[in-house]
Amino acid sequence: MKYRTIGTNPTTRREVSVLALGAMLFGSVTDEATSFAVLDRYVEAGGNFIDTSDNYAFWADGGQGGQSEALLGRWRRSRGIGDEIVVATKLGARPLAPGTSYTDNPEGLSAKVVRESAERSRERLGLEKLDLLYAHIEDHTVPLQETVEAFAALVAEGTAGLLGVSNHAVWRVERARALAAAAGLPGYEVLQYAHTHLRPRTDVPDALFPDGSLGHAGPDLLGYLRAEPGLTLVAYSPLLKGAYTRPERLPADFDHPGTPARLAVLRDVARETGASVNQVVLAWQIGGELPVLPLAGVSSVAQLEENLAAVDLELTPEQRARLDAAH
């Protein structure tokens, strides 16, 4: 395994494995025995960066989520896991009632929610301190200052460490960070967005993003990373939920004229290296110029083994140049 430092403050920064493990479906779609087997193998291989959220996976049973955090808590206790494993979780997108969603009834990011939701997450996970806590989605009903101060209060109390943000417009991320800096408070340092080798259309509106997707790492966000070396991108859905091997799963926003050329280069590099296309995508992210940590969920140990092998896959500068340039 290889490792990267996330965060800049010596008291909260952590060394994490370059391949993060997504636990979104653990305890719901993925049964407990399989989830525990995947977690055990990941840790055995040197992995120490596990991602969840307080709303995972509410859609599996029409509830409010919490199954993933609860499973991770049971796994931690059964294995005697301490703070050597970095568990990241998120708040803000938990439905407030069963049968609703984050698009119509989210918990939001008020000071009250931040405190209460973080406490529930700590209880489910069995943690005194949340190593990395994200604001999951935007909340336009609450002033940014209130959210910034609420997250910072958890850090001051020692119940949260690093702070992160996901699925926010880049201008709101920067505004929140500027508010924190002006007040001498800790701000967001880890950015979690969808990112893969294929490039999506971001102009297609949906229920959460009426002006087009804010959930993908586009040129604004990647340029922000170049300008702010203290930030790290955690890239969710790097393997497009299996679409690289099962094209029928390719999301509609990737169905555009630029996709075939990037797929072709991926397949060429996979043939040259003897690796799978999935492994090339992960290796491209892990070894790239920008600080990107792929976050990949799996439903079996076999899928995890494929992903783990990508950590040691070294792409040549020429291969990287071709992968970057395809359009």
Coordinates of N, CA, C and O in Angstrom, one line a residue, residues 166-298:
S166 N -18.5 18.2 0.1 CA -18.9 17.4 -1.0 C -20.0 18.0 -1.8 O -20.9 18.6 -1.2
N167 N -20.0 17.9 -3.1 CA -21.2 18.3 -3.9 C -21.6 19.8 -3.7 O -22.8 20.1 -3.7
H168 N -20.6 20.6 -3.5 CA -20.9 22.1 -3.4 C -20.3 22.8 -4.6 O -19.3 22.4 -5.1
A169 N -20.9 23.9 -5.0 CA -20.3 24.8 -6.0 C -18.9 25.2 -5.5 O -18.8 25.5 -4.3
V170 N -18.0 25.3 -6.4 CA -16.6 25.7 -5.9 C -16.6 27.1 -5.3 O -15.9 27.3 -4.3
W171 N -17.4 28.0 -5.8 CA -17.4 29.3 -5.2 C -17.9 29.3 -3.8 O -17.4 30.1 -2.9
R172 N -18.8 28.4 -3.4 CA -19.3 28.3 -2.1 C -18.2 27.6 -1.2 O -18.1 28.0 0.0
V173 N -17.5 26.7 -1.7 CA -16.4 26.1 -1.0 C -15.4 27.2 -0.6 O -14.9 27.3 0.5
E174 N -15.0 28.0 -1.6 CA -14.0 29.0 -1.4 C -14.5 30.1 -0.4 O -13.8 30.6 0.5
R175 N -15.8 30.4 -0.5 CA -16.4 31.4 0.4 C -16.4 30.9 1.8 O -16.0 31.6 2.8
A176 N -16.7 29.6 2.0 CA -16.7 29.0 3.3 C -15.3 29.0 3.9 O -15.1 29.3 5.1
R177 N -14.3 28.6 3.1 CA -13.0 28.6 3.5 C -12.4 30.0 3.9 O -11.7 30.2 4.8
A178 N -12.9 31.0 3.1 CA -12.5 32.4 3.4 C -13.1 32.9 4.7 O -12.4 33.5 5.5
L179 N -14.3 32.5 5.0 CA -15.0 32.9 6.2 C -14.2 32.2 7.4 O -14.0 32.9 8.4
A180 N -13.9 31.0 7.2 CA -13.1 30.3 8.3 C -11.8 30.9 8.6 O -11.4 31.2 9.7
A181 N -11.1 31.2 7.5 CA -9.7 31.8 7.6 C -9.8 33.1 8.3 O -9.0 33.5 9.1
A182 N -10.8 33.9 7.9 CA -10.9 35.3 8.5 C -11.2 35.2 10.0 O -10.8 36.1 10.7
A183 N -11.9 34.2 10.4 CA -12.2 34.0 11.8 C -11.2 33.2 12.6 O -11.4 33.0 13.8
G184 N -10.1 32.8 11.9 CA -9.1 31.9 12.5 C -9.6 30.6 12.9 O -9.2 29.9 13.8
L185 N -10.6 30.1 12.1 CA -11.2 28.8 12.3 C -10.7 27.7 11.3 O -10.3 28.1 10.2
P186 N -10.7 26.4 11.6 CA -10.4 25.4 10.6 C -11.5 25.4 9.5 O -12.7 25.6 9.8
G187 N -11.0 25.2 8.3 CA -11.9 25.1 7.2 C -11.9 23.8 6.5 O -11.1 22.9 6.8
Y188 N -12.6 23.7 5.4 CA -12.6 22.5 4.6 C -11.2 22.2 3.9 O -10.7 23.2 3.3
E189 N -10.7 21.0 4.1 CA -9.4 20.7 3.4 C -9.5 19.5 2.5 O -8.6 19.3 1.7
V190 N -10.6 18.7 2.6 CA -10.8 17.5 1.8 C -12.1 17.7 1.0 O -13.1 18.0 1.6
L191 N -11.9 17.6 -0.3 CA -13.1 17.8 -1.2 C -13.5 16.5 -1.8 O -12.6 15.8 -2.5
Q192 N -14.7 16.1 -1.6 CA -15.2 14.8 -2.2 C -16.2 15.0 -3.3 O -17.3 15.6 -3.1
Y193 N -15.8 14.6 -4.5 CA -16.6 14.8 -5.7 C -16.5 13.6 -6.6 O -15.5 12.9 -6.6
A194 N -17.5 13.4 -7.4 CA -17.4 12.3 -8.4 C -16.3 12.7 -9.4 O -16.2 13.8 -9.9
H195 N -15.4 11.7 -9.7 CA -14.3 12.0 -10.7 C -13.8 10.6 -11.2 O -13.6 9.7 -10.5
T196 N -13.7 10.6 -12.5 CA -13.2 9.4 -13.2 C -12.5 9.8 -14.5 O -12.3 11.0 -14.7
H197 N -12.0 8.8 -15.3 CA -11.3 9.2 -16.5 C -12.2 9.8 -17.5 O -11.9 10.7 -18.2
L198 N -13.4 9.2 -17.7 CA -14.4 9.8 -18.6 C -14.9 11.1 -18.1 O -15.0 11.3 -16.9
R199 N -15.2 12.0 -19.0 CA -15.7 13.3 -18.6 C -17.2 13.4 -18.8 O -17.7 13.1 -19.9
P200 N -18.0 13.8 -17.8 CA -19.4 13.8 -18.0 C -19.9 15.2 -18.5 O -19.1 16.2 -18.4
R201 N -21.1 15.2 -19.0 CA -21.7 16.5 -19.2 C -22.1 17.0 -17.8 O -22.6 16.3 -17.0
T202 N -21.9 18.3 -17.6 CA -22.3 18.9 -16.3 C -23.5 19.9 -16.4 O -23.8 20.5 -15.4
D203 N -24.0 20.0 -17.6 CA -25.1 21.0 -17.8 C -26.5 20.4 -17.7 O -27.5 21.1 -18.0
V204 N -26.6 19.1 -17.3 CA -27.9 18.5 -17.3 C -28.5 18.7 -15.9 O -27.9 18.2 -14.9
P205 N -29.6 19.4 -15.8 CA -30.2 19.6 -14.4 C -30.8 18.4 -13.9 O -31.3 17.5 -14.6
D206 N -30.9 18.3 -12.5 CA -31.7 17.3 -11.9 C -32.3 17.9 -10.6 O -32.2 19.1 -10.4
A207 N -32.9 17.0 -9.8 CA -33.6 17.5 -8.6 C -32.7 18.2 -7.6 O -33.2 19.1 -6.9
L208 N -31.5 17.8 -7.5 CA -30.6 18.4 -6.6 C -29.8 19.6 -7.1 O -29.5 20.5 -6.4
F209 N -29.6 19.5 -8.4 CA -28.8 20.6 -9.1 C -29.5 21.2 -10.3 O -29.4 20.8 -11.4
P210 N -30.4 22.2 -10.0 CA -31.2 22.7 -11.1 C -30.5 23.4 -12.2 O -31.0 23.5 -13.3
D211 N -29.2 23.8 -12.0 CA -28.5 24.5 -13.0 C -27.4 23.6 -13.6 O -26.6 24.0 -14.5
G212 N -27.5 22.3 -13.3 CA -26.5 21.3 -13.8 C -25.6 20.8 -12.6 O -25.6 21.5 -11.6
S213 N -25.0 19.7 -12.8 CA -24.3 19.0 -11.7 C -23.2 19.8 -11.1 O -22.3 20.3 -11.8
L214 N -23.2 19.8 -9.7 CA -22.1 20.4 -9.0 C -21.4 19.2 -8.3 O -20.4 19.4 -7.6
G215 N -21.8 18.0 -8.6 CA -21.2 16.8 -7.9 C -20.0 16.3 -8.6 O -19.3 15.4 -8.1
H216 N -19.6 16.7 -9.8 CA -18.5 16.2 -10.6 C -17.3 17.2 -10.4 O -17.5 18.4 -10.4
A217 N -16.1 16.6 -10.4 CA -14.9 17.4 -10.4 C -14.6 18.0 -11.8 O -14.0 17.3 -12.6
G218 N -15.0 19.2 -12.1 CA -14.8 19.8 -13.4 C -13.6 20.7 -13.4 O -12.8 20.7 -12.4
P219 N -13.4 21.4 -14.4 CA -12.2 22.3 -14.5 C -12.1 23.3 -13.4 O -10.9 23.6 -13.0
D220 N -13.2 23.8 -12.9 CA -13.1 24.8 -11.8 C -12.5 24.1 -10.6 O -11.6 24.7 -9.9
L221 N -13.0 23.0 -10.2 CA -12.5 22.3 -9.0 C -11.0 21.8 -9.2 O -10.2 22.0 -8.3
L222 N -10.7 21.3 -10.4 CA -9.3 20.8 -10.6 C -8.4 22.0 -10.6 O -7.2 21.9 -10.1
G223 N -8.8 23.1 -11.2 CA -7.9 24.3 -11.1 C -7.8 24.8 -9.7 O -6.7 25.3 -9.3
Y224 N -8.8 24.7 -8.9 CA -8.7 25.0 -7.5 C -7.7 24.2 -6.7 O -6.9 24.7 -5.9
L225 N -7.7 22.9 -7.0 CA -6.6 22.0 -6.4 C -5.2 22.4 -6.8 O -4.3 22.4 -6.0
R226 N -5.0 22.8 -8.1 CA -3.7 23.3 -8.5 C -3.3 24.5 -7.7 O -2.1 24.7 -7.4
A227 N -4.2 25.4 -7.5 CA -3.9 26.7 -6.8 C -3.8 26.6 -5.3 O -3.1 27.4 -4.7
E228 N -4.4 25.5 -4.7 CA -4.4 25.3 -3.3 C -3.8 24.0 -2.9 O -4.5 23.0 -2.7
P229 N -2.5 23.9 -2.8 CA -1.8 22.6 -2.6 C -2.2 21.9 -1.3 O -1.9 20.7 -1.1
G230 N -2.8 22.6 -0.3 CA -3.2 22.0 0.9 C -4.4 21.2 0.8 O -4.8 20.5 1.8
L231 N -5.1 21.3 -0.3 CA -6.4 20.6 -0.5 C -6.2 19.2 -1.1 O -5.2 19.0 -1.9
T232 N -7.1 18.3 -0.9 CA -7.1 16.9 -1.4 C -8.4 16.6 -2.0 O -9.4 16.9 -1.4
L233 N -8.4 16.0 -3.2 CA -9.7 15.5 -3.8 C -9.8 14.0 -3.5 O -9.0 13.2 -3.9
V234 N -10.9 13.6 -2.9 CA -11.3 12.2 -2.8 C -12.4 12.0 -3.9 O -13.4 12.6 -3.9
A235 N -12.0 11.1 -4.8 CA -12.8 10.9 -6.0 C -13.8 9.8 -5.9 O -13.4 8.6 -5.9
Y236 N -15.1 10.1 -5.7 CA -16.0 9.0 -5.6 C -16.5 8.6 -7.0 O -16.4 9.3 -8.0
S237 N -17.0 7.3 -7.0 CA -17.5 6.7 -8.3 C -16.4 6.7 -9.4 O -16.7 7.0 -10.5
P238 N -15.1 6.4 -9.0 CA -14.1 6.4 -10.0 C -14.3 5.4 -11.1 O -13.8 5.5 -12.2
L239 N -15.0 4.3 -10.8 CA -15.2 3.2 -11.7 C -16.6 3.2 -12.3 O -17.0 2.2 -12.9
L240 N -17.3 4.3 -12.0 CA -18.7 4.4 -12.6 C -19.6 3.3 -12.3 O -20.4 2.8 -13.2
K241 N -19.5 2.7 -11.1 CA -20.4 1.7 -10.7 C -20.4 0.5 -11.6 O -21.4 -0.2 -11.9
G242 N -19.2 0.2 -12.2 CA -19.0 -1.0 -13.0 C -19.2 -0.7 -14.5 O -19.1 -1.7 -15.3
A243 N -19.4 0.5 -14.9 CA -19.7 0.8 -16.3 C -18.5 0.6 -17.2 O -18.7 0.4 -18.4
Y244 N -17.3 0.6 -16.7 CA -16.2 0.3 -17.6 C -16.1 -1.1 -18.1 O -15.6 -1.4 -19.2
T245 N -16.7 -2.0 -17.4 CA -16.8 -3.4 -17.8 C -18.2 -3.8 -18.3 O -18.3 -4.8 -18.9
R246 N -19.2 -3.0 -17.9 CA -20.5 -3.3 -18.3 C -21.1 -2.0 -18.9 O -21.7 -1.2 -18.2
P247 N -20.9 -1.7 -20.2 CA -21.2 -0.5 -20.8 C -22.7 -0.1 -20.7 O -23.0 1.1 -20.7
E248 N -23.6 -1.1 -20.5 CA -25.0 -0.7 -20.3 C -25.2 0.1 -19.1 O -26.3 0.7 -18.9
R249 N -24.3 0.1 -18.1 CA -24.4 0.8 -16.9 C -23.9 2.3 -17.0 O -24.0 3.1 -16.1
L250 N -23.4 2.7 -18.2 CA -22.8 4.0 -18.3 C -23.9 5.0 -18.1 O -25.0 5.0 -18.8
P251 N -23.7 6.0 -17.2 CA -24.8 7.0 -16.9 C -25.0 7.8 -18.1 O -24.1 8.1 -19.0
A252 N -26.2 8.4 -18.2 CA -26.6 9.1 -19.4 C -25.7 10.4 -19.6 O -25.5 10.8 -20.8
D253 N -25.2 11.0 -18.6 CA -24.4 12.2 -18.7 C -23.0 11.9 -19.3 O -22.3 12.8 -19.6
F254 N -22.7 10.6 -19.5 CA -21.4 10.3 -20.2 C -21.6 9.9 -21.6 O -20.7 9.6 -22.3
D255 N -22.9 10.0 -22.1 CA -23.2 9.6 -23.5 C -23.1 10.8 -24.3 O -24.0 11.6 -24.6
H256 N -21.8 11.1 -24.8 CA -21.6 12.3 -25.6 C -20.4 11.9 -26.5 O -19.7 11.0 -26.3
P257 N -20.1 12.8 -27.5 CA -19.0 12.4 -28.5 C -17.6 12.3 -28.0 O -16.8 11.7 -28.6
G258 N -17.3 12.8 -26.8 CA -16.0 12.7 -26.2 C -15.7 11.4 -25.6 O -14.5 11.1 -25.4
T259 N -16.7 10.6 -25.2 CA -16.5 9.4 -24.5 C -15.7 8.3 -25.3 O -14.8 7.7 -24.7
P260 N -16.1 8.0 -26.5 CA -15.4 6.9 -27.2 C -13.9 7.1 -27.3 O -13.2 6.1 -27.2
A261 N -13.4 8.3 -27.5 CA -12.0 8.5 -27.6 C -11.2 8.2 -26.3 O -10.2 7.6 -26.3
R262 N -11.8 8.6 -25.2 CA -11.2 8.4 -23.9 C -11.3 6.9 -23.5 O -10.4 6.3 -23.0
L263 N -12.4 6.2 -23.9 CA -12.5 4.8 -23.7 C -11.4 4.0 -24.5 O -10.8 3.1 -24.0
A264 N -11.2 4.5 -25.7 CA -10.3 3.8 -26.6 C -8.9 3.8 -26.0 O -8.1 2.8 -26.0
V265 N -8.5 5.0 -25.5 CA -7.1 5.1 -24.9 C -7.0 4.3 -23.7 O -6.0 3.6 -23.4
L266 N -8.0 4.3 -22.9 CA -8.0 3.4 -21.7 C -7.8 2.0 -22.0 O -7.0 1.3 -21.4
R267 N -8.5 1.5 -23.1 CA -8.4 0.1 -23.5 C -7.0 -0.2 -24.0 O -6.4 -1.2 -23.8
D268 N -6.4 0.8 -24.8 CA -5.1 0.6 -25.3 C -4.1 0.5 -24.2 O -3.2 -0.4 -24.2
V269 N -4.2 1.4 -23.2 CA -3.2 1.3 -22.1 C -3.4 0.0 -21.3 O -2.4 -0.6 -20.8
A270 N -4.6 -0.4 -21.1 CA -4.9 -1.6 -20.4 C -4.2 -2.8 -21.1 O -3.6 -3.7 -20.5
R271 N -4.3 -2.9 -22.5 CA -3.6 -3.9 -23.2 C -2.1 -3.8 -23.0 O -1.4 -4.9 -22.9
E272 N -1.6 -2.6 -23.1 CA -0.1 -2.5 -23.0 C 0.4 -2.9 -21.6 O 1.5 -3.4 -21.5
T273 N -0.3 -2.6 -20.6 CA 0.1 -2.9 -19.2 C -0.3 -4.3 -18.7 O 0.3 -4.8 -17.7
G274 N -1.2 -4.9 -19.4 CA -1.7 -6.2 -19.0 C -2.7 -6.1 -17.8 O -3.0 -7.0 -17.1
A275 N -3.1 -4.8 -17.5 CA -4.0 -4.5 -16.4 C -5.5 -4.4 -17.0 O -5.7 -4.4 -18.2
S276 N -6.4 -4.4 -16.0 CA -7.8 -4.1 -16.4 C -8.0 -2.6 -16.6 O -7.3 -1.8 -16.1
V277 N -9.1 -2.3 -17.4 CA -9.4 -0.9 -17.5 C -9.7 -0.2 -16.2 O -9.2 0.9 -15.9
N278 N -10.3 -0.9 -15.3 CA -10.6 -0.4 -13.9 C -9.3 0.0 -13.2 O -9.1 1.0 -12.6
Q279 N -8.3 -0.9 -13.4 CA -7.0 -0.7 -12.7 C -6.3 0.5 -13.3 O -5.6 1.3 -12.6
V280 N -6.4 0.7 -14.6 CA -5.8 1.8 -15.3 C -6.4 3.1 -14.8 O -5.7 4.1 -14.5
V281 N -7.7 3.1 -14.7 CA -8.4 4.4 -14.2 C -7.9 4.7 -12.8 O -7.5 5.9 -12.5
L282 N -7.8 3.7 -11.9 CA -7.4 4.0 -10.5 C -5.9 4.4 -10.5 O -5.6 5.4 -9.7
A283 N -5.1 3.7 -11.3 CA -3.7 4.1 -11.3 C -3.5 5.5 -11.9 O -2.6 6.2 -11.4
W284 N -4.3 5.9 -12.8 CA -4.2 7.2 -13.4 C -4.5 8.3 -12.4 O -3.8 9.3 -12.3
Q285 N -5.5 8.0 -11.5 CA -5.8 8.9 -10.4 C -4.7 9.0 -9.3 O -4.2 10.0 -8.9
I286 N -4.3 7.8 -8.9 CA -3.4 7.7 -7.8 C -2.0 8.3 -8.1 O -1.4 9.0 -7.2
G287 N -1.5 8.1 -9.3 CA -0.2 8.6 -9.6 C -0.2 9.9 -10.4 O 0.9 10.3 -10.9
G288 N -1.3 10.6 -10.4 CA -1.3 11.8 -11.2 C -0.7 13.0 -10.5 O -0.3 13.0 -9.4
E289 N -0.6 14.1 -11.2 CA 0.0 15.3 -10.7 C -0.8 15.9 -9.6 O -0.2 16.5 -8.6
L290 N -2.1 15.9 -9.7 CA -3.0 16.5 -8.6 C -3.2 15.5 -7.5 O -3.2 14.3 -7.7
P291 N -3.4 15.9 -6.3 CA -3.6 15.0 -5.1 C -5.0 14.4 -5.2 O -6.0 15.0 -4.6
V292 N -5.2 13.3 -5.8 CA -6.5 12.6 -6.0 C -6.4 11.3 -5.3 O -5.5 10.5 -5.6
L293 N -7.4 11.0 -4.4 CA -7.5 9.7 -3.8 C -8.8 9.0 -4.3 O -9.9 9.5 -3.9
P294 N -8.7 8.0 -5.1 CA -9.9 7.3 -5.5 C -10.6 6.6 -4.3 O -10.0 6.0 -3.5
L295 N -11.9 6.8 -4.3 CA -12.8 6.1 -3.3 C -13.7 5.2 -4.1 O -14.6 5.5 -4.8
A296 N -13.4 3.9 -3.9 CA -14.1 2.8 -4.7 C -14.8 1.9 -3.7 O -14.2 1.4 -2.8
G297 N -16.1 1.7 -4.0 CA -16.9 0.7 -3.2 C -16.8 -0.6 -3.9 O -16.7 -0.6 -5.2
V298 N -16.9 -1.7 -3.2 CA -17.0 -3.0 -3.8 C -18.0 -3.8 -3.1 O -18.5 -3.5 -2.0

